Amino acid sequence: MVRLVALGLSNGEIAERLVISPLTAKTHVARAIAKLDVRDRIQLVILAYESGLVRPGG
């Protein structure tokens, strides 16, 4: 989930990829933000890059 957010996907696009509803995708993103103790999606993306979960360009 975090990787998909870091790749720039919207909740709707994440839902399509994971074959879940957009509301479920939104809930999962919100829970990831809470569990990782970050403020918003932007900080979630930064965390993904800093941890090596996502690399620039791919």
CSV table of C-alpha atoms in Angstrom, one decimal:
chain,number,residue,atom,x,y,z
A,1,MET,CA,0.0,0.0,0.0
A,2,VAL,CA,2.7,2.5,1.0
A,3,ARG,CA,4.6,1.7,-2.2
A,4,LEU,CA,1.6,2.4,-4.3
A,5,VAL,CA,1.1,5.8,-2.6
A,6,ALA,CA,4.8,6.5,-3.1
A,7,LEU,CA,4.4,5.8,-6.8
A,8,GLY,CA,1.8,8.6,-7.0
A,9,LEU,CA,-1.4,6.5,-7.3
A,10,SER,CA,-4.7,8.0,-6.1
A,11,ASN,CA,-7.0,6.0,-3.8
A,12,GLY,CA,-9.0,5.1,-6.9
A,13,GLU,CA,-6.0,3.8,-8.7
A,14,ILE,CA,-4.8,1.8,-5.7
A,15,ALA,CA,-8.3,0.3,-5.4
A,16,GLU,CA,-8.2,-0.8,-9.0
A,17,ARG,CA,-4.7,-2.4,-8.6
A,18,LEU,CA,-5.7,-4.2,-5.4
A,19,VAL,CA,-9.2,-5.0,-6.5
A,20,ILE,CA,-10.8,-3.3,-3.5
A,21,SER,CA,-13.2,-0.5,-3.2
A,22,PRO,CA,-11.9,3.1,-3.2
A,23,LEU,CA,-13.2,3.6,0.3
A,24,THR,CA,-11.2,0.5,1.5
A,25,ALA,CA,-8.1,1.9,-0.2
A,26,LYS,CA,-8.6,5.3,1.5
A,27,THR,CA,-9.0,3.5,4.9
A,28,HIS,CA,-5.8,1.5,4.4
A,29,VAL,CA,-3.9,4.6,3.4
A,30,ALA,CA,-5.2,6.5,6.5
A,31,ARG,CA,-4.2,3.5,8.7
A,32,ALA,CA,-0.7,3.4,7.2
A,33,ILE,CA,-0.3,7.1,7.9
A,34,ALA,CA,-1.4,6.6,11.5
A,35,LYS,CA,0.7,3.5,12.2
A,36,LEU,CA,3.8,5.0,10.7
A,37,ASP,CA,3.2,8.2,12.6
A,38,VAL,CA,3.4,10.6,9.6
A,39,ARG,CA,1.3,13.7,9.1
A,40,ASP,CA,0.1,13.1,5.5
A,41,ARG,CA,0.5,11.3,2.2
A,42,ILE,CA,3.5,13.5,1.4
A,43,GLN,CA,5.4,12.4,4.5
A,44,LEU,CA,4.4,8.8,3.7
A,45,VAL,CA,6.0,9.1,0.3
A,46,ILE,CA,9.2,10.6,1.9
A,47,LEU,CA,9.3,7.8,4.3
A,48,ALA,CA,9.0,5.2,1.5
A,49,TYR,CA,11.9,6.8,-0.4
A,50,GLU,CA,14.1,7.2,2.7
A,51,SER,CA,13.5,3.6,3.8
A,52,GLY,CA,14.4,2.3,0.3
A,53,LEU,CA,10.9,0.9,-0.3
A,54,VAL,CA,10.8,3.0,-3.5
A,55,ARG,CA,13.7,4.3,-5.6
A,56,PRO,CA,13.7,7.4,-7.8
A,57,GLY,CA,12.5,6.5,-11.3
A,58,GLY,CA,10.9,3.3,-10.4
